Amino acid sequence: MIESMSAYRIREYGEPILRKQCVPVGSVGLREKEIFDRIARTMYEAQGIGLAACQVGIGRQLMVVDVGGGLIKLANPLIMLREDESAIEEGCLSIPGVTIKVKRAMRVLVQGLNEEGRRTKIEGEGLLAHALQHEVDHLSGILIIDYASSQEKDSFQSELRELEEKARLK
Ligand code: ZN
């Protein structure tokens, strides 16, 4: 039990799974609940506000978010509504040392399955909206660096190269 609840290793830029399309879960059962709990634990230990399953090496559509208002666990998330726009400086646990101002919808409505396997809807605004969209992006292999201008890309080229080098040695 203690073993199953330990944190996962966070995958970093350069590891192929971060660029894969994640597979929807058929249902949310015991195995998925355990993954939710371990992803959440991994996120909290790393002091993040969101984490997707692919970031811990699991290519399935499971994600957690907590921007301070409580833990949200979502399987097979779909963004149903996007409203307005806001730009927030975002970081990513998979790309340490890099932050990018990302323009996203300011408000979103996300549909998915909760921990009980029931269909649920989450409304998010501001930071929560950004975190939800950031994690949904992960499930399609999209990273914050994909939103960077070529100028921004130049500025963190050395960080990315270092991470790629590290990934090659894993
Ligand atoms: Zn991320």
Tab-separated table of C-alpha atoms and ligand atoms in Angstrom:
chain	number	residue	atom	x	y	z
A	1	MET	CA	0.000	0.000	0.000
A	2	ILE	CA	2.759	2.407	0.983
A	3	GLU	CA	4.599	1.442	-2.197
A	4	SER	CA	1.548	2.097	-4.362
A	5	MET	CA	1.058	5.543	-2.853
A	6	SER	CA	4.586	6.773	-3.481
A	7	ALA	CA	5.191	9.605	-5.903
A	8	TYR	CA	6.042	8.941	-9.522
A	9	ARG	CA	9.107	10.214	-11.337
A	10	ILE	CA	8.187	13.296	-13.350
A	11	ARG	CA	9.074	12.969	-17.021
A	12	GLU	CA	10.975	15.891	-18.441
A	13	TYR	CA	11.283	17.581	-21.806
A	14	GLY	CA	13.001	15.268	-24.268
A	15	GLU	CA	11.250	12.123	-23.032
A	16	PRO	CA	9.027	10.917	-25.909
A	17	ILE	CA	5.881	10.265	-23.862
A	18	LEU	CA	5.378	14.007	-23.381
A	19	ARG	CA	4.705	14.317	-27.120
A	20	LYS	CA	2.261	11.417	-27.436
A	21	GLN	CA	-1.505	11.580	-27.753
A	22	CYS	CA	-2.908	10.013	-24.576
A	23	VAL	CA	-5.575	7.331	-24.769
A	24	PRO	CA	-9.003	7.871	-23.137
A	25	VAL	CA	-9.804	5.555	-20.242
A	26	GLY	CA	-12.658	3.091	-20.730
A	27	SER	CA	-13.865	3.675	-17.194
A	28	VAL	CA	-12.598	4.926	-13.860
A	29	GLY	CA	-11.924	1.990	-11.564
A	30	LEU	CA	-9.532	1.105	-8.777
A	31	ARG	CA	-6.482	1.296	-10.997
A	32	GLU	CA	-7.403	4.783	-12.243
A	33	LYS	CA	-8.175	5.959	-8.692
A	34	GLU	CA	-4.738	4.822	-7.616
A	35	ILE	CA	-3.148	6.690	-10.504
A	36	PHE	CA	-5.133	9.850	-9.575
A	37	ASP	CA	-3.887	9.613	-5.988
A	38	ARG	CA	-0.287	9.062	-6.987
A	39	ILE	CA	-0.320	11.843	-9.591
A	40	ALA	CA	-1.809	14.204	-6.986
A	41	ARG	CA	0.859	13.211	-4.495
A	42	THR	CA	3.562	13.744	-7.107
A	43	MET	CA	2.111	17.187	-7.948
A	44	TYR	CA	1.979	18.285	-4.308
A	45	GLU	CA	5.495	17.038	-3.580
A	46	ALA	CA	6.768	19.007	-6.566
A	47	GLN	CA	4.689	22.044	-5.488
A	48	GLY	CA	2.889	22.161	-8.808
A	49	ILE	CA	-0.703	23.208	-9.490
A	50	GLY	CA	-1.461	20.546	-12.082
A	51	LEU	CA	-0.131	17.301	-13.486
A	52	ALA	CA	-1.153	15.001	-16.333
A	53	ALA	CA	-0.624	11.234	-16.419
A	54	CYS	CA	1.780	11.417	-19.364
A	55	GLN	CA	4.047	13.582	-17.197
A	56	VAL	CA	4.613	10.549	-14.998
A	57	GLY	CA	4.926	8.097	-17.874
A	58	ILE	CA	1.309	6.961	-18.201
A	59	GLY	CA	-0.190	7.616	-21.641
A	60	ARG	CA	-3.799	7.809	-20.541
A	61	GLN	CA	-6.212	10.732	-20.263
A	62	LEU	CA	-6.015	11.388	-16.532
A	63	MET	CA	-5.109	14.709	-14.921
A	64	VAL	CA	-5.180	16.550	-11.611
A	65	VAL	CA	-5.306	20.270	-10.858
A	66	ASP	CA	-5.208	22.221	-7.597
A	67	VAL	CA	-4.650	25.963	-7.733
A	68	GLY	CA	-5.532	26.308	-4.049
A	69	GLY	CA	-9.281	25.768	-4.251
A	70	GLY	CA	-9.242	22.000	-3.842
A	71	LEU	CA	-8.094	18.968	-5.773
A	72	ILE	CA	-9.744	18.282	-9.123
A	73	LYS	CA	-9.344	14.855	-10.716
A	74	LEU	CA	-10.490	14.461	-14.301
A	75	ALA	CA	-10.460	11.615	-16.792
A	76	ASN	CA	-11.087	12.079	-20.519
A	77	PRO	CA	-11.411	15.878	-20.203
A	78	LEU	CA	-12.971	17.891	-23.003
A	79	ILE	CA	-13.125	21.671	-23.138
A	80	MET	CA	-16.743	22.536	-23.985
A	81	LEU	CA	-16.592	26.340	-23.735
A	82	ARG	CA	-13.878	28.967	-23.919
A	83	GLU	CA	-14.515	32.626	-23.112
A	84	ASP	CA	-12.373	35.749	-23.348
A	85	GLU	CA	-8.621	35.710	-23.152
A	86	SER	CA	-5.909	36.205	-20.592
A	87	ALA	CA	-2.143	35.910	-20.555
A	88	ILE	CA	-0.487	34.318	-17.519
A	89	GLU	CA	3.139	33.386	-16.933
A	90	GLU	CA	3.166	29.575	-16.858
A	91	GLY	CA	5.740	27.054	-15.810
A	92	CYS	CA	5.670	23.284	-16.253
A	93	LEU	CA	7.002	20.572	-13.960
A	94	SER	CA	8.275	18.793	-17.088
A	95	ILE	CA	10.262	21.821	-18.267
A	96	PRO	CA	12.112	23.094	-15.192
A	97	GLY	CA	13.702	26.512	-15.544
A	98	VAL	CA	11.373	27.721	-18.305
A	99	THR	CA	8.377	30.039	-17.928
A	100	ILE	CA	6.326	31.508	-20.745
A	101	LYS	CA	3.498	34.000	-20.832
A	102	VAL	CA	0.730	31.929	-22.441
A	103	LYS	CA	-2.455	33.399	-23.892
A	104	ARG	CA	-5.457	31.196	-23.215
A	105	ALA	CA	-9.177	31.476	-22.624
A	106	MET	CA	-9.915	33.310	-19.377
A	107	ARG	CA	-12.904	31.083	-18.612
A	108	VAL	CA	-13.497	27.482	-19.560
A	109	LEU	CA	-16.038	24.775	-19.012
A	110	VAL	CA	-14.458	21.331	-18.965
A	111	GLN	CA	-16.353	18.081	-19.078
A	112	GLY	CA	-14.920	14.758	-18.013
A	113	LEU	CA	-15.238	11.831	-15.633
A	114	ASN	CA	-14.600	12.311	-11.931
A	115	GLU	CA	-12.970	9.893	-9.516
A	116	GLU	CA	-16.246	8.002	-9.184
A	117	GLY	CA	-16.425	7.537	-12.926
A	118	ARG	CA	-19.387	9.899	-13.217
A	119	ARG	CA	-19.652	12.639	-15.783
A	120	THR	CA	-18.775	15.995	-14.270
A	121	LYS	CA	-18.367	19.606	-15.375
A	122	ILE	CA	-15.749	21.978	-14.018
A	123	GLU	CA	-15.873	25.723	-14.520
A	124	GLY	CA	-12.612	27.583	-14.261
A	125	GLU	CA	-11.573	31.200	-14.429
A	126	GLY	CA	-8.181	32.874	-14.438
A	127	LEU	CA	-5.424	30.689	-13.033
A	128	LEU	CA	-7.725	27.671	-12.755
A	129	ALA	CA	-8.767	28.086	-16.404
A	130	HIS	CA	-5.117	28.245	-17.418
A	131	ALA	CA	-4.187	25.199	-15.338
A	132	LEU	CA	-7.063	23.162	-16.797
A	133	GLN	CA	-6.124	24.101	-20.364
A	134	HIS	CA	-2.423	23.470	-19.670
A	135	GLU	CA	-3.152	19.916	-18.461
A	136	VAL	CA	-5.638	19.167	-21.249
A	137	ASP	CA	-2.884	20.260	-23.656
A	138	HIS	CA	-0.506	17.707	-22.091
A	139	LEU	CA	-2.934	14.904	-22.965
A	140	SER	CA	-2.470	15.818	-26.634
A	141	GLY	CA	1.289	16.171	-26.395
A	142	ILE	CA	1.212	19.979	-26.389
A	143	LEU	CA	3.692	21.875	-24.199
A	144	ILE	CA	3.937	25.549	-23.180
A	145	ILE	CA	7.027	26.006	-25.345
A	146	ASP	CA	4.753	25.456	-28.365
A	147	TYR	CA	3.201	28.859	-27.574
A	148	ALA	CA	6.535	30.665	-27.462
A	149	SER	CA	7.611	33.195	-30.058
A	150	SER	CA	10.832	32.449	-31.909
A	151	GLN	CA	12.491	35.132	-29.786
A	152	GLU	CA	11.345	33.434	-26.581
A	153	LYS	CA	12.475	30.082	-27.967
A	154	ASP	CA	15.969	31.476	-28.455
A	155	SER	CA	16.056	32.650	-24.854
A	156	PHE	CA	15.538	29.172	-23.379
A	157	GLN	CA	17.300	27.137	-26.044
A	158	SER	CA	20.128	26.177	-23.675
A	159	GLU	CA	17.701	24.943	-20.984
A	160	LEU	CA	15.923	22.765	-23.563
A	161	ARG	CA	19.173	21.389	-24.930
A	162	GLU	CA	20.300	20.484	-21.424
A	163	LEU	CA	17.013	18.681	-20.737
A	164	GLU	CA	17.250	16.803	-24.050
A	165	GLU	CA	20.758	15.711	-23.155
A	166	LYS	CA	19.544	14.517	-19.741
A	167	ALA	CA	16.657	12.603	-21.376
A	168	ARG	CA	19.052	10.825	-23.714
A	169	LEU	CA	20.965	9.448	-20.737
A	170	LYS	CA	17.824	8.016	-19.080
B	1	ZN	ZN	2.978	21.122	-17.753
